Structures are given as structure tokens and as C-alpha cells.
Amino acid sequence: MTREVDDEPRGCVAGSWRWAKRLLAGALIMGVLVVGGTAVRVWQVARITDYSPADAIVVLGAAQYDGTPSTVFEARLDQAYKLFQKGVAPLIVTVGGKQIGDNYTEAASGKNYLKSRGIDGDRILAVETGSDTLQSVEAVSKALLARGKTAVVLVSDPWHSLRTRTMARDAGLSAWTAPTRTGPAVYTRESQAHGIFRETFALLWYKLTHYSADFKYTADQ
């Protein structure tokens, strides 16, 4: 006699496995599209330099060494100086706290540097708080909104522009960007690619969690 075999369970398992593979493939494709699309937006906004009149020029902080800005920070401050000289805004805001053992905050270091270049101290507001981008942006927003100022042009590295702009707008500011075109962030193709990669995932993390994800530069910068 021929024994009948029930193939239905095997068919159900095979069907479930096919659907699981399709769902996994779909999720991977969606992930690639989201990451790729975000990277393109980071690159696009990095290329924008907007000289529209603003209430303030906001310089995002970076490392300083006993009051001397790092090359990353100096490039940002020089860009802010140029914008101020062009009459983009009557006020420059420097922002950033300090690490344990530091004698100066990033904000104070930036203010002193700009004063050394001839800008009146009354034209510079130092917001001496913030250990990451989100804290800094929120501190600036609070300080400016209290003074009735809402329109800002943000100065940072090109690849940092989209994330800082997104955070600033979330914090209640009308914000656009005019990033530096000099400094370690744009020295080489490798540094540019690294910046886009880093900021793509930092921005996705912020959108997902509303927390900051900052990455330190190397000590020689």
C-alpha cells in the first residue's frame, strides 16, 4: 500500500518563511532608502550658504585649549566674522560650556577670539553652556527668545548644518545656515565623506530619539 503524506504543515512553514524573507528584504530596502535619502539631504544642505539678514549669527562651539580655539573652532569663528562684516546680523552668539579642568568655556574662548579681531564685545553674546549640539542649540534659543530675537544664521561645519538647523527650528527659531568652507572638516575627500557619514546617522538618531549624538574631533584639530 502507498502511504499518504500530509504536506500541509510543510507548505505552511515554507509559506511563512517566504513571507519572512520578503519582509526582511523590504525592511532592508527601506533602511537603505532612508539612510541614503538622509545622506543626500546632509550633502545638499552642506552646500547652502544663506546670507539673508538675521537677528544673530550663531557659532556652534568646538574644542578650545586654555582659551585658544582649535582649528575647527577657529574656522567657524572666522566664518562668523565674515558674516558680521557683511552686515548679515548685528549680533554674534558664541556657545558652549567647558570640560572638567578647563579654564575657559568654548563660548568665552570664541568671544575673546572675535574681540581680538576687532569686534566690539557688546556685539557678542557668550552663552556659556552646552556640552553637545542639542544642549547648545536649546541654550541659544532660550537666550535669544528672551531677548525677542528669533531669526538666526547658523555657523558650523558644512556636514553639521542640517542637524543644527533641524534642532534650531525644533527649538523655536527661524534658522538657516552659512557653514565654514575652511578647516579640517573640508580638508580632504576622506574628511568630507566621514563628515557626511557621521552626520547622517547622528541626524537619524536625533529624529528617532530627540537626543544628540556628537562625535569628537581628533586632538590635533
Coordinates of N, CA, C and O in Angstrom, one line a residue, residues 38-172:
T38 N 18.7 60.5 3.6 CA 19.2 61.4 4.6 C 20.6 61.9 4.3 O 21.0 63.1 4.4
A39 N 21.5 61.0 3.8 CA 22.8 61.4 3.4 C 22.8 62.4 2.3 O 23.6 63.4 2.3
V40 N 21.9 62.2 1.3 CA 21.8 63.2 0.2 C 21.4 64.6 0.8 O 21.9 65.6 0.4
R41 N 20.4 64.6 1.7 CA 20.0 65.9 2.3 C 21.1 66.5 3.1 O 21.3 67.8 3.1
V42 N 21.9 65.7 3.8 CA 23.0 66.3 4.6 C 24.0 67.0 3.6 O 24.5 68.1 3.8
W43 N 24.2 66.3 2.5 CA 25.1 66.8 1.4 C 24.5 68.1 0.8 O 25.2 69.1 0.5
Q44 N 23.2 68.1 0.5 CA 22.6 69.2 -0.2 C 22.7 70.4 0.7 O 23.0 71.5 0.3
V45 N 22.3 70.3 2.0 CA 22.2 71.5 2.9 C 23.6 71.9 3.2 O 23.9 73.1 3.4
A46 N 24.6 71.0 3.2 CA 26.0 71.4 3.4 C 26.5 72.4 2.3 O 27.4 73.2 2.6
R47 N 25.9 72.4 1.2 CA 26.3 73.2 0.0 C 25.7 74.6 0.1 O 26.0 75.4 -0.8
I48 N 24.7 74.8 1.0 CA 24.0 76.0 1.0 C 24.7 77.0 1.9 O 25.1 76.7 3.0
T49 N 24.9 78.3 1.4 CA 25.3 79.4 2.2 C 24.3 80.5 2.0 O 24.2 81.1 0.9
D50 N 23.6 80.8 3.1 CA 22.5 81.8 3.0 C 22.9 83.0 3.8 O 23.1 83.0 5.0
Y51 N 23.0 84.2 3.0 CA 23.4 85.4 3.6 C 22.2 86.3 3.9 O 22.4 87.5 4.1
S52 N 21.0 85.8 4.1 CA 19.8 86.5 4.4 C 20.0 87.2 5.7 O 20.6 86.7 6.6
P53 N 19.5 88.5 5.9 CA 19.6 89.2 7.1 C 19.0 88.4 8.3 O 17.9 87.8 8.1
A54 N 19.6 88.4 9.4 CA 19.2 87.7 10.6 C 19.3 88.6 11.8 O 19.9 89.7 11.8
D55 N 18.7 88.1 12.9 CA 18.9 88.8 14.2 C 20.2 88.5 14.8 O 20.8 89.3 15.5
A56 N 20.7 87.3 14.6 CA 22.0 86.9 15.2 C 22.7 85.9 14.3 O 22.1 85.1 13.6
I57 N 24.0 85.9 14.4 CA 24.9 84.8 13.9 C 25.3 83.9 15.0 O 25.9 84.3 16.0
V58 N 24.9 82.6 14.9 CA 25.2 81.7 16.0 C 26.4 80.8 15.6 O 26.3 80.0 14.6
V59 N 27.4 80.8 16.4 CA 28.6 79.9 16.1 C 28.6 78.7 17.0 O 28.6 78.9 18.3
L60 N 28.4 77.6 16.5 CA 28.5 76.3 17.3 C 29.9 76.1 17.8 O 30.8 76.2 17.1
G61 N 30.0 75.8 19.1 CA 31.2 75.6 19.8 C 32.0 74.4 19.3 O 31.4 73.4 18.7
A62 N 33.3 74.4 19.6 CA 34.1 73.2 19.3 C 35.3 73.3 20.3 O 35.3 74.2 21.2
A63 N 36.2 72.4 20.3 CA 37.3 72.4 21.3 C 38.1 73.6 21.3 O 38.3 74.3 20.3
Q64 N 38.5 74.0 22.6 CA 39.4 75.1 22.8 C 40.5 74.6 23.8 O 40.2 73.7 24.6
Y65 N 41.7 75.2 23.7 CA 42.8 74.8 24.5 C 43.3 76.0 25.3 O 44.0 76.8 24.8
D66 N 42.8 76.1 26.6 CA 43.2 77.1 27.5 C 42.9 78.5 26.9 O 43.8 79.4 27.0
G67 N 41.8 78.6 26.3 CA 41.3 79.9 25.7 C 41.7 80.1 24.2 O 41.2 81.0 23.6
T68 N 42.4 79.1 23.7 CA 42.8 79.2 22.2 C 41.9 78.3 21.4 O 41.9 77.1 21.7
P69 N 41.1 78.8 20.5 CA 40.2 77.9 19.7 C 41.0 76.9 18.9 O 42.1 77.2 18.4
S70 N 40.5 75.7 18.8 CA 41.0 74.7 18.0 C 40.9 75.1 16.5 O 40.2 76.1 16.2
T71 N 41.5 74.4 15.6 CA 41.4 74.8 14.2 C 40.0 74.7 13.7 O 39.5 75.4 12.8
V72 N 39.2 73.7 14.2 CA 37.8 73.5 13.8 C 37.0 74.7 14.3 O 36.3 75.3 13.5
F73 N 37.2 75.1 15.5 CA 36.5 76.2 16.1 C 36.9 77.6 15.5 O 36.1 78.4 15.2
E74 N 38.2 77.7 15.2 CA 38.7 78.9 14.6 C 38.1 79.1 13.2 O 37.7 80.3 12.8
A75 N 38.0 78.1 12.4 CA 37.3 78.2 11.1 C 35.9 78.7 11.2 O 35.4 79.5 10.4
R76 N 35.2 78.2 12.2 CA 33.8 78.6 12.4 C 33.7 80.1 12.8 O 32.9 80.9 12.3
L77 N 34.6 80.5 13.7 CA 34.7 81.9 14.2 C 35.0 82.8 13.0 O 34.5 83.9 12.9
D78 N 36.0 82.4 12.2 CA 36.3 83.2 11.0 C 35.2 83.4 10.1 O 35.0 84.5 9.5
Q79 N 34.4 82.4 9.9 CA 33.2 82.5 9.1 C 32.2 83.5 9.7 O 31.6 84.3 9.0
A80 N 32.0 83.4 11.0 CA 31.1 84.3 11.7 C 31.6 85.7 11.5 O 30.8 86.7 11.3
Y81 N 32.9 85.9 11.6 CA 33.5 87.3 11.5 C 33.1 87.8 10.1 O 32.8 89.0 9.9
K82 N 33.3 87.0 9.1 CA 33.0 87.4 7.7 C 31.5 87.8 7.5 O 31.2 88.8 6.9
L83 N 30.6 87.0 8.1 CA 29.2 87.3 8.0 C 28.9 88.6 8.7 O 28.1 89.4 8.3
F84 N 29.5 88.8 9.9 CA 29.3 90.1 10.6 C 29.8 91.3 9.8 O 29.1 92.3 9.8
Q85 N 30.9 91.1 9.2 CA 31.5 92.2 8.4 C 30.6 92.5 7.2 O 30.5 93.6 6.7
K86 N 29.9 91.5 6.7 CA 29.0 91.7 5.6 C 27.6 92.3 6.0 O 26.8 92.6 5.2
G87 N 27.5 92.4 7.3 CA 26.2 93.0 7.8 C 25.0 92.1 7.9 O 23.9 92.5 7.9
V88 N 25.3 90.8 7.9 CA 24.2 89.8 7.9 C 23.4 89.9 9.2 O 22.2 89.7 9.2
A89 N 24.1 90.2 10.3 CA 23.4 90.4 11.6 C 24.2 91.3 12.5 O 25.4 91.4 12.4
P90 N 23.5 92.0 13.5 CA 24.3 92.9 14.4 C 24.8 92.2 15.6 O 25.5 92.9 16.4
L91 N 24.6 90.9 15.7 CA 25.0 90.2 16.9 C 25.6 88.8 16.6 O 25.0 88.1 15.7
I92 N 26.7 88.5 17.3 CA 27.2 87.1 17.1 C 27.0 86.4 18.5 O 27.3 87.0 19.5
V93 N 26.5 85.2 18.4 CA 26.4 84.4 19.6 C 27.4 83.2 19.6 O 27.4 82.5 18.6
T94 N 28.2 83.2 20.6 CA 29.1 82.0 20.8 C 28.5 81.1 21.8 O 27.9 81.6 22.8
V95 N 28.7 79.9 21.7 CA 28.0 78.9 22.7 C 28.9 77.8 23.0 O 29.7 77.3 22.1
G96 N 28.8 77.3 24.2 CA 29.5 76.0 24.6 C 30.1 76.2 26.0 O 30.5 77.2 26.4
G97 N 30.0 75.1 26.7 CA 30.5 75.1 28.1 C 32.0 74.7 28.1 O 32.7 74.9 27.2
K98 N 32.4 74.0 29.2 CA 33.8 73.6 29.3 C 33.9 72.2 30.0 O 33.0 71.8 30.7
Q99 N 35.0 71.6 29.7 CA 35.3 70.3 30.3 C 35.9 70.5 31.7 O 36.4 71.5 32.0
I100 N 35.8 69.4 32.5 CA 36.4 69.5 33.8 C 37.9 69.8 33.7 O 38.6 69.2 32.9
G101 N 38.3 70.8 34.4 CA 39.7 71.2 34.4 C 40.0 72.4 33.5 O 41.1 73.0 33.5
D102 N 39.1 72.7 32.6 CA 39.3 73.8 31.7 C 39.2 75.2 32.4 O 38.4 75.3 33.3
N103 N 40.0 76.1 31.9 CA 39.9 77.5 32.5 C 38.9 78.4 31.7 O 38.5 79.4 32.3
Y104 N 38.5 78.0 30.5 CA 37.6 78.8 29.7 C 36.5 77.9 29.1 O 36.7 76.7 28.9
T105 N 35.4 78.5 28.9 CA 34.3 77.8 28.2 C 34.6 78.0 26.7 O 35.3 78.9 26.3
E106 N 33.9 77.2 25.9 CA 34.0 77.4 24.4 C 33.4 78.7 24.1 O 34.0 79.4 23.2
A107 N 32.4 79.1 24.7 CA 31.7 80.4 24.4 C 32.6 81.6 24.7 O 32.8 82.5 23.9
A108 N 33.3 81.6 25.9 CA 34.2 82.6 26.3 C 35.4 82.7 25.3 O 35.9 83.8 24.9
S109 N 35.9 81.5 25.0 CA 37.1 81.4 24.1 C 36.7 82.0 22.8 O 37.5 82.8 22.2
G110 N 35.5 81.7 22.3 CA 35.1 82.2 21.0 C 34.9 83.7 21.0 O 35.3 84.5 20.1
K111 N 34.3 84.2 22.1 CA 34.1 85.7 22.3 C 35.4 86.4 22.3 O 35.6 87.4 21.6
N112 N 36.4 85.9 23.1 CA 37.7 86.6 23.1 C 38.4 86.6 21.8 O 39.1 87.6 21.4
Y113 N 38.3 85.5 21.0 CA 38.9 85.4 19.7 C 38.3 86.5 18.8 O 39.0 87.2 18.1
L114 N 37.0 86.6 18.8 CA 36.3 87.6 17.9 C 36.6 89.0 18.4 O 36.8 89.9 17.5
K115 N 36.8 89.3 19.7 CA 37.2 90.6 20.2 C 38.6 90.9 19.7 O 38.9 92.0 19.4
S116 N 39.4 89.9 19.7 CA 40.8 90.1 19.2 C 40.9 90.5 17.7 O 41.9 91.1 17.3
R117 N 39.8 90.2 17.0 CA 39.8 90.5 15.6 C 39.1 91.9 15.4 O 38.8 92.3 14.2
G118 N 38.7 92.5 16.5 CA 38.2 93.9 16.4 C 36.7 94.1 16.5 O 36.2 95.2 16.4
I119 N 36.0 93.0 16.9 CA 34.5 93.1 17.1 C 34.3 93.6 18.5 O 34.8 93.0 19.4
D120 N 33.4 94.6 18.6 CA 33.1 95.1 20.0 C 32.4 94.0 20.8 O 31.6 93.3 20.3
G121 N 32.9 93.9 22.0 CA 32.3 92.9 22.9 C 30.8 93.0 23.1 O 30.2 92.0 23.4
D122 N 30.3 94.2 23.0 CA 28.8 94.4 23.1 C 28.0 93.7 22.0 O 26.8 93.6 22.1
R123 N 28.7 93.4 20.9 CA 28.1 92.8 19.8 C 28.2 91.3 19.8 O 27.8 90.6 18.9
I124 N 28.8 90.7 20.9 CA 29.0 89.3 21.1 C 28.3 88.8 22.3 O 28.6 89.3 23.4
L125 N 27.4 87.8 22.2 CA 26.8 87.2 23.3 C 27.3 85.8 23.6 O 27.2 85.0 22.7
A126 N 28.0 85.6 24.7 CA 28.5 84.3 25.0 C 27.5 83.5 25.9 O 27.2 83.9 27.0
V127 N 27.0 82.4 25.3 CA 26.1 81.5 26.1 C 27.0 80.4 26.6 O 27.3 79.4 25.8
E128 N 27.4 80.4 27.8 CA 28.4 79.5 28.3 C 27.9 78.3 28.9 O 28.1 77.9 30.1
T129 N 27.1 77.5 28.1 CA 26.6 76.3 28.5 C 26.4 75.4 27.3 O 26.5 75.9 26.1
G130 N 26.3 74.1 27.5 CA 26.1 73.1 26.4 C 27.3 72.3 26.2 O 28.4 72.8 26.0
S131 N 27.1 71.0 26.3 CA 28.2 70.0 26.1 C 28.0 69.2 24.8 O 28.9 68.4 24.5
D132 N 26.9 69.4 24.2 CA 26.7 68.8 22.9 C 25.8 69.7 22.0 O 25.4 70.8 22.5
T133 N 25.6 69.4 20.8 CA 24.9 70.2 19.9 C 23.5 70.6 20.4 O 23.1 71.8 20.3
L134 N 22.7 69.6 20.8 CA 21.4 69.9 21.2 C 21.3 70.8 22.4 O 20.5 71.8 22.5
Q135 N 22.1 70.6 23.5 CA 22.2 71.4 24.6 C 22.5 72.9 24.2 O 22.0 73.8 24.7
S136 N 23.5 73.0 23.3 CA 23.9 74.3 22.9 C 22.8 75.0 22.1 O 22.6 76.2 22.4
V137 N 22.2 74.4 21.2 CA 21.1 75.0 20.5 C 20.0 75.4 21.4 O 19.4 76.5 21.2
E138 N 19.6 74.6 22.3 CA 18.5 74.9 23.2 C 18.8 76.1 24.1 O 18.0 76.9 24.4
A139 N 20.1 76.1 24.5 CA 20.5 77.3 25.4 C 20.5 78.6 24.6 O 20.1 79.6 25.1
V140 N 21.0 78.5 23.3 CA 20.9 79.7 22.5 C 19.5 80.1 22.2 O 19.2 81.3 22.3
S141 N 18.6 79.2 21.9 CA 17.2 79.5 21.7 C 16.6 80.2 22.9 O 15.9 81.2 22.7
K142 N 16.9 79.7 24.0 CA 16.3 80.3 25.3 C 16.8 81.7 25.5 O 16.1 82.6 25.8
A143 N 18.1 81.9 25.2 CA 18.7 83.3 25.4 C 18.2 84.3 24.4 O 17.9 85.4 24.7
L144 N 18.1 83.8 23.1 CA 17.6 84.8 22.1 C 16.1 85.0 22.2 O 15.7 86.2 22.0
L145 N 15.3 84.0 22.4 CA 13.9 84.2 22.5 C 13.6 85.2 23.7 O 12.6 86.0 23.6
A146 N 14.4 85.1 24.8 CA 14.2 86.0 25.9 C 14.5 87.5 25.5 O 14.0 88.4 26.2
R147 N 15.2 87.6 24.5 CA 15.6 89.0 24.0 C 14.7 89.4 22.8 O 15.0 90.4 22.2
G148 N 13.8 88.6 22.5 CA 12.9 88.9 21.4 C 13.5 88.7 20.0 O 13.0 89.2 19.0
K149 N 14.5 87.8 19.9 CA 15.2 87.6 18.7 C 14.9 86.1 18.2 O 15.0 85.2 19.0
T150 N 14.5 86.0 17.0 CA 14.1 84.6 16.5 C 14.8 84.2 15.3 O 14.9 83.0 15.0
A151 N 15.4 85.1 14.5 CA 16.0 84.7 13.2 C 17.5 84.6 13.3 O 18.2 85.5 13.7
V152 N 18.0 83.4 13.0 CA 19.4 83.2 13.2 C 20.0 82.5 11.9 O 19.4 81.7 11.2
V153 N 21.3 82.8 11.7 CA 22.1 82.1 10.7 C 23.1 81.3 11.5 O 23.8 81.8 12.4
L154 N 23.1 80.0 11.2 CA 24.0 79.1 12.0 C 25.3 78.8 11.3 O 25.4 78.6 10.1
V155 N 26.4 78.9 12.1 CA 27.7 78.6 11.5 C 28.3 77.4 12.2 O 28.5 77.4 13.4
S156 N 28.6 76.4 11.4 CA 29.3 75.2 11.9 C 30.0 74.6 10.7 O 30.2 75.3 9.7
D157 N 30.4 73.4 10.7 CA 31.0 72.7 9.6 C 29.8 72.4 8.6 O 28.7 72.2 9.0
P158 N 30.1 72.3 7.3 CA 29.1 72.0 6.3 C 28.2 70.8 6.6 O 27.0 70.9 6.5
W159 N 28.8 69.7 7.0 CA 28.0 68.5 7.2 C 27.2 68.5 8.5 O 26.2 67.8 8.6
H160 N 27.5 69.5 9.4 CA 26.7 69.7 10.6 C 25.5 70.5 10.4 O 24.7 70.6 11.3
S161 N 25.4 71.2 9.2 CA 24.4 72.2 9.0 C 23.0 71.7 9.1 O 22.1 72.3 9.8
L162 N 22.6 70.6 8.5 CA 21.3 70.1 8.5 C 20.8 69.7 9.9 O 19.7 70.1 10.3
R163 N 21.7 69.1 10.7 CA 21.3 68.7 12.0 C 21.1 69.9 12.9 O 20.1 70.0 13.7
T164 N 22.0 70.9 12.9 CA 21.9 72.1 13.7 C 20.6 72.9 13.3 O 19.9 73.4 14.1
R165 N 20.4 73.0 12.0 CA 19.2 73.7 11.5 C 17.9 73.0 12.0 O 17.0 73.7 12.4
T166 N 17.9 71.7 11.9 CA 16.7 70.9 12.4 C 16.5 71.2 13.9 O 15.3 71.4 14.3
M167 N 17.5 71.1 14.7 CA 17.4 71.3 16.1 C 17.0 72.7 16.4 O 16.1 73.0 17.3
A168 N 17.5 73.7 15.7 CA 17.2 75.1 16.0 C 15.7 75.4 15.7 O 15.0 76.1 16.4
R169 N 15.2 74.9 14.6 CA 13.8 75.0 14.2 C 12.9 74.3 15.2 O 11.9 74.9 15.6
D170 N 13.3 73.2 15.7 CA 12.6 72.5 16.7 C 12.5 73.3 18.0 O 11.6 73.2 18.8
A171 N 13.6 74.1 18.2 CA 13.7 74.9 19.5 C 13.0 76.2 19.4 O 13.0 77.0 20.3
G172 N 12.3 76.5 18.2 CA 11.5 77.7 18.1 C 12.1 78.8 17.3 O 11.6 79.9 17.3

